[in-house]
Amino acid sequence: MLQAGSLPWFAAHEFRLQWRDLTVMLTAGAPRRAVAILAVSLVFFTGMHWIASVLIGNWAKAGIEVDTATLAQLTGSGLLFATMSLSQAMESVTRAYYSRADLDLILSSPASARALFIVRTGTIAVTSMLLMAAIMSPFVNMLVVYDGWKWLAIYPVVAAISVFTTALAILITLALFRIAGPKRTRIIAQVLAAIVGAALIVGIQIAVIFSTGTTSNAGAALSGAIMGLAPDVHSWIWTPARAATGDFAAMATTIIVAAAAIILTLALAAPGFARLALAANAIGQTRAATKHAPKFRNASQAQMLRTKEWLLLIRDPWLMSQSLMQLLYLLPPAVLLWLNYGNSGGTLPIVAAIITMAAAQLAGGLAWLTLSGEDAHDLILTAPLRARDMLRAKIEAVLIAIGVIISPFVIAIAFIDLRIALTLFAGVAFATASSVIIQLMFRVRAKRSQFARRQTASRIATLLEAFVSITWAGATGLSVALPLAGPFAALPAVLIVFVVWLLRRKAQLA
Amino acid sequence: MSDYPLALDIRGLSKSFDKPAVDNLDLQVRQGEFYALLGPNGAGKTTLLRMVAGLLPQDKGDISVCGIDTGTDPVGAKSQVAWVSDEPMVYDRLTPLEYLRFIAGLWHVPAEDAELKAHQLLEWLDLTASANAHCGGFSKGMLQKVALAGALIHDPRLIILDEPLTGLDAGSARLVKNVLKDKVSQGVTIVMTTHILEVAERMAERIGVIAKGRLIAEGTLEELQTRAGRTGSSLEDVFLDLVGQSDLGLEEVAAA
């Protein structure tokens, strides 16, 4: 029997909650659903192993030499995972301070807030660890199959990275509390988390564009640039990478550094957790205000609904950052366009594909916010307007926003080549429409604050949206390069959207 | 005001989920009447009112609002109704004035009228000082008052309130009750559910008691007292008698 309020007691409590969350998410009350999800996951996992085998099989079969190139490659992969892990950890750490769920209950009890913080930090690290391990496992397993057991060492390195990024996330949050105060910390941390998550990929692309003028040979250019700057194979910089190759001393160093980082961070942060959590709680009592009273103008119901959607989006910096994060991915094509303006025939297919992808993803996010994330569902439903008029107004709000964001790119390309601009316009229009249709068919009753969890709430919608976005992006890029072949590439997306429309419409009518 | 005598006319209404929530229910409420709907938890009150507000389709039966059938002309019926629930339907990042402008737009209230009315309502509900503050930081009472202002800005003929006083402090509750009384005096019909029986006792002209989805008793307080054979008793005693819970907890208390 665990002593109530002790560290193990909190850990058991947290594990029980996490486990029940997971069970509910998997089964949704129907145990058969879990079996189906497990079966699909198994197929997906097997498929990922096959892809990993194709990608790294030849390289690994020949026996991987631990030279500077290999260490640079492993370090690059590690950095990529570290940014993802840091992004996720920052989001979770912010939630640990700000989410009220059971915090008020626990903080008002005589139990130790320090123990709770340590357990919640551990949960964040373990969650990040498991996620990263799951993503990497097909590649790690294939390395083990082709080049030996030593590659299993990647797993402890992943664990160390997760622990280290969790510590870093806590330190960043503490620094923000000190610099920006509890009121602004939440939003800054969440925006930072989103930017960190995308920054490495976007940064690499922009760096490559500046050095080569295109992204198509990014890998080669990047490795060339890094190899030019790379230190000697014995440099301490490669310690985590060497640890991943099974070097025991490097492994011990990596684990010790991560453990020290988390222990010191906990020693620093845990005593002040209750104070900061209470300070975060107090911000709910403060009120934001607008400077001017709104003007009452005669407007249609649709105009009112559209204005409301835009106002709510603009006023919520976190939602803005989350949904407009896709725009970060537009930076590389924007730079590419700028550098190659007037002479960019070879780069335009890539630019068109990226813009289409960004438009589709952005449309998916905005469509979820307007169609599902309505904070006053009942109010809208009791208003004297037909359901289809309400949906139309909300969809218009999404389409207009996408139009405003994407049209500068289309217009810029129109000055280079009108046909390509029209192709891009069509690609963006179809991709946006597809994302909106998927969100429309899978719409749920949710709060806007649940936006971050929308992907876990409906995995099917997320997967379909991703697949359709990628397909339309590919089809648009191909259409720019090969006008006759492109449209055929879009057929799977059209087919999927049509099937979704048919099946879900039937389900909704039923 | 329409000459149609009934603000709400419900005939043979049924709705089932796993079991019947509303079962073949008839209910008529006159124009300008304050009607309180009482019932134990799970009796079907909210389900009934959600069907009237157009938030839930009925399985069977007809609902007519001021003579407009909700089945054949749902939009026309909705334009006559305002719905206020215990969870205020307010946007965190809109100010009360922006919220009222939004609702006025949805209900086609001309802008000039809406602006004037919005300021009047905010003053009436003691919200003028917070008119340009985001609703996100408001207390439950303030949010409920903003929601009530939203319900009143389009001059509804029928106001449906589902537990509107839950969580309100005494001052806010008094203010809301005064607003409702004033509306009734202007000929507006109010149908309200509440667990605060004293409110029903003081404010309602007629009281309906619903249990297991059926209207088991209806009338003025005196009529209900007579029916329960408890002349002069409080509504609480009458209500508990009618729903068969009058001895609830007594045995346990006695045993303790």
mmCIF file of N, CA, C and O in Angstrom, chain A residues 302 305-306 309 367 370-372 377 380-381 385-399 436 439-441 443 501 505 508:
data_model
loop_
_atom_site.group_PDB
_atom_site.id
_atom_site.type_symbol
_atom_site.label_atom_id
_atom_site.label_comp_id
_atom_site.label_asym_id
_atom_site.label_seq_id
_atom_site.Cartn_x
_atom_site.Cartn_y
_atom_site.Cartn_z
ATOM 1 N N ALA A 302 -24.727 36.057 -42.473
ATOM 2 C CA ALA A 302 -23.469 35.447 -42.926
ATOM 3 C C ALA A 302 -22.291 36.372 -42.612
ATOM 4 O O ALA A 302 -21.238 35.913 -42.140
ATOM 5 N N LEU A 305 -21.501 36.142 -38.956
ATOM 6 C CA LEU A 305 -20.810 34.898 -38.601
ATOM 7 C C LEU A 305 -19.346 34.937 -39.044
ATOM 8 O O LEU A 305 -18.455 34.537 -38.296
ATOM 9 N N ARG A 306 -19.120 35.449 -40.259
ATOM 10 C CA ARG A 306 -17.734 35.510 -40.756
ATOM 11 C C ARG A 306 -16.898 36.441 -39.880
ATOM 12 O O ARG A 306 -15.787 36.104 -39.470
ATOM 13 N N GLU A 309 -15.992 34.844 -36.635
ATOM 14 C CA GLU A 309 -14.920 33.842 -36.766
ATOM 15 C C GLU A 309 -13.555 34.519 -36.861
ATOM 16 O O GLU A 309 -12.601 34.109 -36.202
ATOM 17 N N ALA A 367 -10.888 25.253 -40.836
ATOM 18 C CA ALA A 367 -12.212 24.634 -40.984
ATOM 19 C C ALA A 367 -12.614 23.937 -39.690
ATOM 20 O O ALA A 367 -13.782 23.967 -39.290
ATOM 21 N N THR A 370 -13.782 26.675 -37.252
ATOM 22 C CA THR A 370 -15.081 27.287 -37.528
ATOM 23 C C THR A 370 -16.222 26.280 -37.464
ATOM 24 O O THR A 370 -17.299 26.605 -36.961
ATOM 25 N N LEU A 371 -15.981 25.060 -37.969
ATOM 26 C CA LEU A 371 -17.086 24.094 -38.057
ATOM 27 C C LEU A 371 -17.271 23.296 -36.766
ATOM 28 O O LEU A 371 -18.407 22.993 -36.375
ATOM 29 N N SER A 372 -16.155 22.938 -36.126
ATOM 30 C CA SER A 372 -16.265 22.101 -34.925
ATOM 31 C C SER A 372 -16.012 22.893 -33.648
ATOM 32 O O SER A 372 -16.675 22.684 -32.647
ATOM 33 N N HIS A 377 -22.233 26.664 -29.460
ATOM 34 C CA HIS A 377 -23.009 25.866 -30.429
ATOM 35 C C HIS A 377 -24.510 26.140 -30.308
ATOM 36 O O HIS A 377 -25.196 26.356 -31.300
ATOM 37 N N ILE A 380 -25.783 29.461 -31.716
ATOM 38 C CA ILE A 380 -25.869 29.500 -33.189
ATOM 39 C C ILE A 380 -27.056 28.654 -33.655
ATOM 40 O O ILE A 380 -27.776 29.025 -34.583
ATOM 41 N N LEU A 381 -27.240 27.509 -32.987
ATOM 42 C CA LEU A 381 -28.324 26.610 -33.421
ATOM 43 C C LEU A 381 -29.708 27.184 -33.129
ATOM 44 O O LEU A 381 -30.686 26.809 -33.774
ATOM 45 N N LEU A 385 -31.622 30.990 -38.529
ATOM 46 C CA LEU A 385 -31.048 30.796 -39.863
ATOM 47 C C LEU A 385 -30.903 29.307 -40.117
ATOM 48 O O LEU A 385 -30.781 28.526 -39.176
ATOM 49 N N ARG A 386 -30.968 28.973 -41.405
ATOM 50 C CA ARG A 386 -30.938 27.550 -41.730
ATOM 51 C C ARG A 386 -29.532 26.997 -41.505
ATOM 52 O O ARG A 386 -28.543 27.723 -41.681
ATOM 53 N N ALA A 387 -29.485 25.713 -41.156
ATOM 54 C CA ALA A 387 -28.192 25.094 -40.842
ATOM 55 C C ALA A 387 -27.237 25.228 -42.024
ATOM 56 O O ALA A 387 -26.046 25.502 -41.858
ATOM 57 N N ARG A 388 -27.765 25.066 -43.247
ATOM 58 C CA ARG A 388 -26.850 25.105 -44.381
ATOM 59 C C ARG A 388 -26.322 26.520 -44.633
ATOM 60 O O ARG A 388 -25.191 26.705 -45.066
ATOM 61 N N ASP A 389 -27.121 27.534 -44.298
ATOM 62 C CA ASP A 389 -26.640 28.916 -44.437
ATOM 63 C C ASP A 389 -25.544 29.204 -43.416
ATOM 64 O O ASP A 389 -24.572 29.902 -43.701
ATOM 65 N N MET A 390 -25.740 28.642 -42.218
ATOM 66 C CA MET A 390 -24.740 28.815 -41.170
ATOM 67 C C MET A 390 -23.419 28.156 -41.591
ATOM 68 O O MET A 390 -22.350 28.757 -41.504
ATOM 69 N N LEU A 391 -23.514 26.918 -42.100
ATOM 70 C CA LEU A 391 -22.308 26.212 -42.528
ATOM 71 C C LEU A 391 -21.635 26.957 -43.679
ATOM 72 O O LEU A 391 -20.414 27.083 -43.728
ATOM 73 N N ARG A 392 -22.459 27.451 -44.605
ATOM 74 C CA ARG A 392 -21.901 28.154 -45.756
ATOM 75 C C ARG A 392 -21.114 29.387 -45.290
ATOM 76 O O ARG A 392 -19.997 29.626 -45.754
ATOM 77 N N ALA A 393 -21.689 30.147 -44.355
ATOM 78 C CA ALA A 393 -21.010 31.356 -43.874
ATOM 79 C C ALA A 393 -19.682 30.998 -43.213
ATOM 80 O O ALA A 393 -18.667 31.678 -43.402
ATOM 81 N N LYS A 394 -19.693 29.912 -42.458
ATOM 82 C CA LYS A 394 -18.468 29.520 -41.757
ATOM 83 C C LYS A 394 -17.402 29.052 -42.750
ATOM 84 O O LYS A 394 -16.212 29.338 -42.581
ATOM 85 N N ILE A 395 -17.854 28.325 -43.777
ATOM 86 C CA ILE A 395 -16.900 27.865 -44.795
ATOM 87 C C ILE A 395 -16.349 29.065 -45.575
ATOM 88 O O ILE A 395 -15.153 29.126 -45.885
ATOM 89 N N GLU A 396 -17.207 30.021 -45.853
ATOM 90 C CA GLU A 396 -16.750 31.237 -46.549
ATOM 91 C C GLU A 396 -15.659 31.942 -45.747
ATOM 92 O O GLU A 396 -14.694 32.455 -46.304
ATOM 93 N N ALA A 397 -15.838 31.954 -44.421
ATOM 94 C CA ALA A 397 -14.825 32.606 -43.561
ATOM 95 C C ALA A 397 -13.463 31.942 -43.775
ATOM 96 O O ALA A 397 -12.432 32.616 -43.838
ATOM 97 N N VAL A 398 -13.468 30.609 -43.918
ATOM 98 C CA VAL A 398 -12.212 29.870 -44.134
ATOM 99 C C VAL A 398 -11.648 30.193 -45.519
ATOM 100 O O VAL A 398 -10.464 30.518 -45.668
ATOM 101 N N LEU A 399 -12.516 30.125 -46.532
ATOM 102 C CA LEU A 399 -12.048 30.300 -47.909
ATOM 103 C C LEU A 399 -11.487 31.713 -48.122
ATOM 104 O O LEU A 399 -10.465 31.878 -48.790
ATOM 105 N N VAL A 436 -11.614 21.208 -46.433
ATOM 106 C CA VAL A 436 -12.848 21.709 -45.822
ATOM 107 C C VAL A 436 -13.925 20.610 -45.835
ATOM 108 O O VAL A 436 -14.638 20.417 -44.842
ATOM 109 N N GLN A 439 -13.221 18.132 -43.085
ATOM 110 C CA GLN A 439 -13.587 18.681 -41.773
ATOM 111 C C GLN A 439 -15.103 18.804 -41.621
ATOM 112 O O GLN A 439 -15.641 18.625 -40.531
ATOM 113 N N LEU A 440 -15.756 19.109 -42.725
ATOM 114 C CA LEU A 440 -17.218 19.234 -42.685
ATOM 115 C C LEU A 440 -17.858 17.874 -42.400
ATOM 116 O O LEU A 440 -18.790 17.747 -41.589
ATOM 117 N N MET A 441 -17.321 16.854 -43.039
ATOM 118 C CA MET A 441 -17.904 15.515 -42.885
ATOM 119 C C MET A 441 -17.561 14.888 -41.530
ATOM 120 O O MET A 441 -18.261 14.023 -41.053
ATOM 121 N N ARG A 443 -17.151 16.747 -38.741
ATOM 122 C CA ARG A 443 -17.264 17.791 -37.719
ATOM 123 C C ARG A 443 -17.844 17.223 -36.426
ATOM 124 O O ARG A 443 -18.663 16.305 -36.450
ATOM 125 N N TRP A 501 -17.314 11.875 -48.685
ATOM 126 C CA TRP A 501 -18.566 12.633 -48.840
ATOM 127 C C TRP A 501 -19.771 11.683 -48.834
ATOM 128 O O TRP A 501 -20.733 11.873 -48.103
ATOM 129 N N ARG A 505 -21.897 11.486 -45.436
ATOM 130 C CA ARG A 505 -23.168 12.161 -45.632
ATOM 131 C C ARG A 505 -24.315 11.209 -45.269
ATOM 132 O O ARG A 505 -25.267 11.570 -44.609
ATOM 133 N N GLN A 508 -24.394 10.956 -41.567
ATOM 134 C CA GLN A 508 -24.967 12.136 -40.930
ATOM 135 C C GLN A 508 -26.478 12.195 -41.124
ATOM 136 O O GLN A 508 -27.217 12.593 -40.231
#
